[in-house]
mmCIF file of C-alpha atoms in Angstrom:
data_model
loop_
_atom_site.group_PDB
_atom_site.id
_atom_site.type_symbol
_atom_site.label_atom_id
_atom_site.label_comp_id
_atom_site.label_asym_id
_atom_site.label_seq_id
_atom_site.Cartn_x
_atom_site.Cartn_y
_atom_site.Cartn_z
ATOM 1 C CA MET S 1 99.144 166.398 129.725
ATOM 2 C CA THR S 2 98.778 162.753 128.769
ATOM 3 C CA THR S 3 96.874 160.636 131.246
ATOM 4 C CA ALA S 4 98.475 157.434 132.429
ATOM 5 C CA GLU S 5 96.893 154.277 133.704
ATOM 6 C CA LYS S 6 98.621 152.288 136.395
ATOM 7 C CA ILE S 7 99.002 148.560 135.943
ATOM 8 C CA SER S 8 100.796 145.946 137.970
ATOM 9 C CA ILE S 9 103.211 143.488 136.373
ATOM 10 C CA ALA S 10 105.263 140.613 137.733
ATOM 11 C CA LEU S 11 108.860 140.317 136.536
ATOM 12 C CA PRO S 12 111.608 137.857 137.344
ATOM 13 C CA PRO S 13 114.281 139.170 139.730
ATOM 14 C CA GLU S 14 116.853 139.480 136.926
ATOM 15 C CA MET S 15 114.641 141.904 134.990
ATOM 16 C CA VAL S 16 113.845 143.907 138.117
ATOM 17 C CA HIS S 17 117.579 144.229 138.766
ATOM 18 C CA ILE S 18 118.172 145.479 135.211
ATOM 19 C CA ILE S 19 115.417 148.074 135.558
ATOM 20 C CA ARG S 20 116.605 149.278 138.961
ATOM 21 C CA SER S 21 120.204 149.466 137.745
ATOM 22 C CA ALA S 22 119.183 151.583 134.754
ATOM 23 C CA VAL S 23 117.406 153.997 137.095
ATOM 24 C CA ALA S 24 120.226 153.998 139.671
ATOM 25 C CA THR S 25 122.848 154.877 137.043
ATOM 26 C CA GLY S 26 120.727 157.727 135.754
ATOM 27 C CA GLU S 27 120.081 156.146 132.376
ATOM 28 C CA TYR S 28 116.352 156.507 133.104
ATOM 29 C CA ALA S 29 114.475 158.719 135.534
ATOM 30 C CA SER S 30 112.085 155.992 136.709
ATOM 31 C CA SER S 31 111.127 152.352 136.362
ATOM 32 C CA SER S 32 108.076 153.448 134.393
ATOM 33 C CA GLU S 33 110.307 155.207 131.889
ATOM 34 C CA VAL S 34 112.319 152.003 131.386
ATOM 35 C CA ILE S 35 109.144 150.016 130.730
ATOM 36 C CA ARG S 36 107.719 152.668 128.371
ATOM 37 C CA ASP S 37 110.967 152.675 126.370
ATOM 38 C CA ALA S 38 110.970 148.876 126.209
ATOM 39 C CA LEU S 39 107.355 148.867 125.021
ATOM 40 C CA ARG S 40 108.127 151.447 122.326
ATOM 41 C CA ASP S 41 110.966 149.225 121.066
ATOM 42 C CA TRP S 42 108.768 146.132 121.182
ATOM 43 C CA THR S 43 105.969 147.922 119.328
ATOM 44 C CA HIS S 44 108.393 149.057 116.631
ATOM 45 C CA LYS S 45 109.884 145.563 116.228
ATOM 46 C CA ARG S 46 106.398 144.034 116.132
ATOM 47 C CA SER S 47 105.348 146.467 113.416
ATOM 48 C CA LEU S 48 108.453 145.663 111.358
ATOM 49 C CA ARG S 49 107.839 141.929 111.787
ATOM 50 C CA GLN S 50 104.209 142.284 110.666
ATOM 51 C CA GLN S 51 105.327 144.356 107.685
ATOM 52 C CA GLY S 52 107.878 141.681 106.783
ATOM 53 C CA VAL S 53 105.238 138.951 106.960
ATOM 54 C CA ALA S 54 102.913 140.985 104.731
ATOM 55 C CA GLU S 55 105.711 141.476 102.191
ATOM 56 C CA LEU S 56 106.517 137.750 102.199
ATOM 57 C CA ARG S 57 102.837 136.909 101.697
ATOM 58 C CA GLN S 58 102.695 139.295 98.748
ATOM 59 C CA LEU S 59 105.830 137.770 97.196
ATOM 60 C CA TRP S 60 104.446 134.273 97.771
ATOM 61 C CA GLN S 61 101.177 135.211 96.089
ATOM 62 C CA GLU S 62 103.053 136.752 93.147
ATOM 63 C CA ALA S 63 105.086 133.549 92.807
ATOM 64 C CA LEU S 64 101.933 131.432 92.857
ATOM 65 C CA ASN S 65 100.363 133.610 90.186
ATOM 66 C CA ASP S 66 103.482 133.563 87.975
ATOM 67 C CA LYS S 67 102.812 131.060 85.208
ATOM 68 C CA THR S 68 106.258 131.298 83.556
ATOM 69 C CA PRO S 69 108.144 128.009 83.502
ATOM 70 C CA GLY S 70 110.555 127.476 86.374
ATOM 71 C CA ILE S 71 114.134 126.300 86.256
ATOM 72 C CA SER S 72 114.575 122.549 85.927
ATOM 73 C CA ALA S 73 116.330 120.725 88.707
#
């Protein structure tokens, strides 16, 4: 079984309401499950964003290294 560490977070009332509503409607079993799902989504989006930045940096570097003449204005 995976061990879990408890932490305490402060959320605005609107977010607390969203979390409690998701649990009350049965969408999630607990508030912790809502937060874990949100963190998985955030981690995935963050990874995609970092990958996108790395790709843009690579394209930028390739453009800087390209010595072919550009298109005149």
